[in-house]
């Protein structure tokens, strides 16, 4: 204890301090995540735990230094080492007291359940084209570490574009045919013998299996659109040959109770991956009615077919908005579906009271405007609501008169 600056310990401390600063500055400079998004802020906060080790070491030395300075000033030996130990223990105990509950994740199975639900929903010989950290890591963990669904093949979309991925991993995915060494939208043969293939060729070569994408397909290669379509499958989507006829009743039956998800909506801190998993699982319920609604919007169809599709979308949404807490966009989707039902109610097989439809449209557009944060159409919707309200009054007057 010869003071901070002159001793060899002093130079080690300075070294640590400089390392800490360089490390923090360097990584803050290189980090390219958009921290205005809560999840990415959380990722950045959790990422650099190593620097905490240095902070702990420096705090310990700081405490020793403070104690020895105090002893020198007061000149009493009584406080001695015991006080130093006591202070250190109290500081650590306080940390535990305030943070343990937060760090005790022993009953947190949210991401685990997320991945299990997805795996369980797939056919036993399926190929899953994965994308992103959440499905990628959680599905890989269950599949490779816990041996769940051994006959499903997991293929990472992003990694399939790397030179090393298929040469090293293709042999571990028996039953999946890779028509080359690397995925790339442009099919080429390089001078070193590397052959690239596009998604369309990959799909044609693997027609013997069901193929799903979780979550979303890489935008860089649209060749699949030549002869495939994406149909909603919970959080994921299924790639089906475009010629396949879509039967809404069947698809509704297959997808409506696909997952067993019991977490409450919005019950996780948006800084956490659990919040993302929860959001995905909730929005998964909306995918089928959304898809059916989009089909109904296509021009040049028989009126009866359009009416039938709108009716399915309307009925599914109506069931969904009954939940107490649910994603805000469901209000908007349901309101739009009600409005379409109002337009086609003459052709609809199911008779729905126009007064009810108009009231529902108004109610759920209003709820949407009230709860949404950043919809550029907000003002337009507010205007439409007041217009619809006067329509409703007019309609009621007419029916009375
Ligand atoms: C951690 O949390 C679980 C459940 O949330 C609880 O049962 C357990 O007692 C906690 N552990 C400690 C050491 O407090
Ligand atoms: C996986 O495939 C093998 C070989 O085709 C088959 O024997 C086995 O029963 C399958 N396992 C499951 C869980 O479907
Ligand atoms: C659904 O999840 C709940 C809670 O996690 C569990 O108790 C229940 O057994 C599950 N049901 C099915 C059919 O998997």
mmCIF file with all atom_site columns, N, CA and C in Angstrom, residues 178-200:
data_model
loop_
_atom_site.group_PDB
_atom_site.id
_atom_site.type_symbol
_atom_site.label_atom_id
_atom_site.label_alt_id
_atom_site.label_comp_id
_atom_site.label_asym_id
_atom_site.label_entity_id
_atom_site.label_seq_id
_atom_site.pdbx_PDB_ins_code
_atom_site.Cartn_x
_atom_site.Cartn_y
_atom_site.Cartn_z
_atom_site.occupancy
_atom_site.B_iso_or_equiv
_atom_site.pdbx_formal_charge
_atom_site.auth_seq_id
_atom_site.auth_comp_id
_atom_site.auth_asym_id
_atom_site.auth_atom_id
_atom_site.pdbx_PDB_model_num
ATOM 1  N N  . UNK A 1 178 ? -28.952 -30.656 -52.034 1.00 0.00 ? 178 UNK A N  1
ATOM 2  C CA . UNK A 1 178 ? -28.426 -29.325 -52.349 1.00 0.00 ? 178 UNK A CA 1
ATOM 3  C C  . UNK A 1 178 ? -27.856 -29.386 -53.773 1.00 0.00 ? 178 UNK A C  1
ATOM 4  N N  . UNK A 1 179 ? -28.453 -28.635 -54.694 1.00 0.00 ? 179 UNK A N  1
ATOM 5  C CA . UNK A 1 179 ? -28.001 -28.743 -56.087 1.00 0.00 ? 179 UNK A CA 1
ATOM 6  C C  . UNK A 1 179 ? -26.741 -27.931 -56.372 1.00 0.00 ? 179 UNK A C  1
ATOM 7  N N  . UNK A 1 180 ? -25.869 -27.743 -55.401 1.00 0.00 ? 180 UNK A N  1
ATOM 8  C CA . UNK A 1 180 ? -24.643 -26.987 -55.611 1.00 0.00 ? 180 UNK A CA 1
ATOM 9  C C  . UNK A 1 180 ? -23.949 -26.794 -54.288 1.00 0.00 ? 180 UNK A C  1
ATOM 10 N N  . UNK A 1 181 ? -22.984 -25.871 -54.239 1.00 0.00 ? 181 UNK A N  1
ATOM 11 C CA . UNK A 1 181 ? -22.215 -25.661 -53.007 1.00 0.00 ? 181 UNK A CA 1
ATOM 12 C C  . UNK A 1 181 ? -22.612 -24.414 -52.241 1.00 0.00 ? 181 UNK A C  1
ATOM 13 N N  . UNK A 1 182 ? -23.389 -23.561 -52.869 1.00 0.00 ? 182 UNK A N  1
ATOM 14 C CA . UNK A 1 182 ? -23.706 -22.299 -52.200 1.00 0.00 ? 182 UNK A CA 1
ATOM 15 C C  . UNK A 1 182 ? -24.986 -21.727 -52.804 1.00 0.00 ? 182 UNK A C  1
ATOM 16 N N  . UNK A 1 183 ? -25.787 -21.090 -51.947 1.00 0.00 ? 183 UNK A N  1
ATOM 17 C CA . UNK A 1 183 ? -27.021 -20.451 -52.408 1.00 0.00 ? 183 UNK A CA 1
ATOM 18 C C  . UNK A 1 183 ? -26.712 -19.047 -52.891 1.00 0.00 ? 183 UNK A C  1
ATOM 19 N N  . UNK A 1 184 ? -27.215 -18.726 -54.073 1.00 0.00 ? 184 UNK A N  1
ATOM 20 C CA . UNK A 1 184 ? -27.009 -17.399 -54.645 1.00 0.00 ? 184 UNK A CA 1
ATOM 21 C C  . UNK A 1 184 ? -28.090 -17.212 -55.705 1.00 0.00 ? 184 UNK A C  1
ATOM 22 N N  . UNK A 1 185 ? -28.710 -16.030 -55.815 1.00 0.00 ? 185 UNK A N  1
ATOM 23 C CA . UNK A 1 185 ? -29.791 -15.869 -56.791 1.00 0.00 ? 185 UNK A CA 1
ATOM 24 C C  . UNK A 1 185 ? -29.352 -16.144 -58.226 1.00 0.00 ? 185 UNK A C  1
ATOM 25 N N  . UNK A 1 186 ? -28.048 -15.809 -58.540 1.00 0.00 ? 186 UNK A N  1
ATOM 26 C CA . UNK A 1 186 ? -27.531 -16.057 -59.889 1.00 0.00 ? 186 UNK A CA 1
ATOM 27 C C  . UNK A 1 186 ? -26.867 -17.425 -59.896 1.00 0.00 ? 186 UNK A C  1
ATOM 28 N N  . UNK A 1 187 ? -27.293 -18.301 -60.799 1.00 0.00 ? 187 UNK A N  1
ATOM 29 C CA . UNK A 1 187 ? -26.660 -19.617 -60.861 1.00 0.00 ? 187 UNK A CA 1
ATOM 30 C C  . UNK A 1 187 ? -25.384 -19.515 -61.687 1.00 0.00 ? 187 UNK A C  1
ATOM 31 N N  . UNK A 1 188 ? -24.286 -19.967 -61.115 1.00 0.00 ? 188 UNK A N  1
ATOM 32 C CA . UNK A 1 188 ? -22.986 -19.840 -61.788 1.00 0.00 ? 188 UNK A CA 1
ATOM 33 C C  . UNK A 1 188 ? -22.143 -21.057 -61.473 1.00 0.00 ? 188 UNK A C  1
ATOM 34 N N  . UNK A 1 189 ? -21.142 -21.302 -62.323 1.00 0.00 ? 189 UNK A N  1
ATOM 35 C CA . UNK A 1 189 ? -20.110 -22.284 -61.987 1.00 0.00 ? 189 UNK A CA 1
ATOM 36 C C  . UNK A 1 189 ? -18.783 -21.551 -62.007 1.00 0.00 ? 189 UNK A C  1
ATOM 37 N N  . UNK A 1 190 ? -18.091 -21.550 -60.874 1.00 0.00 ? 190 UNK A N  1
ATOM 38 C CA . UNK A 1 190 ? -16.827 -20.813 -60.789 1.00 0.00 ? 190 UNK A CA 1
ATOM 39 C C  . UNK A 1 190 ? -15.663 -21.681 -61.243 1.00 0.00 ? 190 UNK A C  1
ATOM 40 N N  . UNK A 1 191 ? -14.514 -21.015 -61.503 1.00 0.00 ? 191 UNK A N  1
ATOM 41 C CA . UNK A 1 191 ? -13.365 -21.766 -62.032 1.00 0.00 ? 191 UNK A CA 1
ATOM 42 C C  . UNK A 1 191 ? -12.854 -22.802 -61.035 1.00 0.00 ? 191 UNK A C  1
ATOM 43 N N  . UNK A 1 192 ? -13.087 -22.565 -59.731 1.00 0.00 ? 192 UNK A N  1
ATOM 44 C CA . UNK A 1 192 ? -12.624 -23.564 -58.750 1.00 0.00 ? 192 UNK A CA 1
ATOM 45 C C  . UNK A 1 192 ? -13.624 -24.707 -58.582 1.00 0.00 ? 192 UNK A C  1
ATOM 46 N N  . UNK A 1 193 ? -14.666 -24.714 -59.399 1.00 0.00 ? 193 UNK A N  1
ATOM 47 C CA . UNK A 1 193 ? -15.612 -25.823 -59.329 1.00 0.00 ? 193 UNK A CA 1
ATOM 48 C C  . UNK A 1 193 ? -16.837 -25.553 -58.463 1.00 0.00 ? 193 UNK A C  1
ATOM 49 N N  . UNK A 1 194 ? -16.855 -24.404 -57.771 1.00 0.00 ? 194 UNK A N  1
ATOM 50 C CA . UNK A 1 194 ? -18.017 -24.065 -56.941 1.00 0.00 ? 194 UNK A CA 1
ATOM 51 C C  . UNK A 1 194 ? -19.246 -23.824 -57.821 1.00 0.00 ? 194 UNK A C  1
ATOM 52 N N  . UNK A 1 195 ? -20.321 -24.472 -57.453 1.00 0.00 ? 195 UNK A N  1
ATOM 53 C CA . UNK A 1 195 ? -21.569 -24.290 -58.205 1.00 0.00 ? 195 UNK A CA 1
ATOM 54 C C  . UNK A 1 195 ? -22.573 -23.596 -57.290 1.00 0.00 ? 195 UNK A C  1
ATOM 55 N N  . UNK A 1 196 ? -23.215 -22.547 -57.789 1.00 0.00 ? 196 UNK A N  1
ATOM 56 C CA . UNK A 1 196 ? -24.235 -21.883 -56.967 1.00 0.00 ? 196 UNK A CA 1
ATOM 57 C C  . UNK A 1 196 ? -25.613 -22.232 -57.511 1.00 0.00 ? 196 UNK A C  1
ATOM 58 N N  . UNK A 1 197 ? -26.605 -22.181 -56.633 1.00 0.00 ? 197 UNK A N  1
ATOM 59 C CA . UNK A 1 197 ? -27.980 -22.520 -57.037 1.00 0.00 ? 197 UNK A CA 1
ATOM 60 C C  . UNK A 1 197 ? -28.930 -21.511 -56.433 1.00 0.00 ? 197 UNK A C  1
ATOM 61 N N  . UNK A 1 198 ? -30.053 -21.291 -57.112 1.00 0.00 ? 198 UNK A N  1
ATOM 62 C CA . UNK A 1 198 ? -31.053 -20.379 -56.534 1.00 0.00 ? 198 UNK A CA 1
ATOM 63 C C  . UNK A 1 198 ? -32.122 -21.166 -55.781 1.00 0.00 ? 198 UNK A C  1
ATOM 64 N N  . UNK A 1 199 ? -32.988 -20.417 -55.128 1.00 0.00 ? 199 UNK A N  1
ATOM 65 C CA . UNK A 1 199 ? -33.977 -21.067 -54.270 1.00 0.00 ? 199 UNK A CA 1
ATOM 66 C C  . UNK A 1 199 ? -34.953 -21.917 -55.079 1.00 0.00 ? 199 UNK A C  1
ATOM 67 N N  . UNK A 1 200 ? -35.278 -21.433 -56.274 1.00 0.00 ? 200 UNK A N  1
ATOM 68 C CA . UNK A 1 200 ? -36.222 -22.170 -57.112 1.00 0.00 ? 200 UNK A CA 1
ATOM 69 C C  . UNK A 1 200 ? -35.695 -23.579 -57.404 1.00 0.00 ? 200 UNK A C  1
#
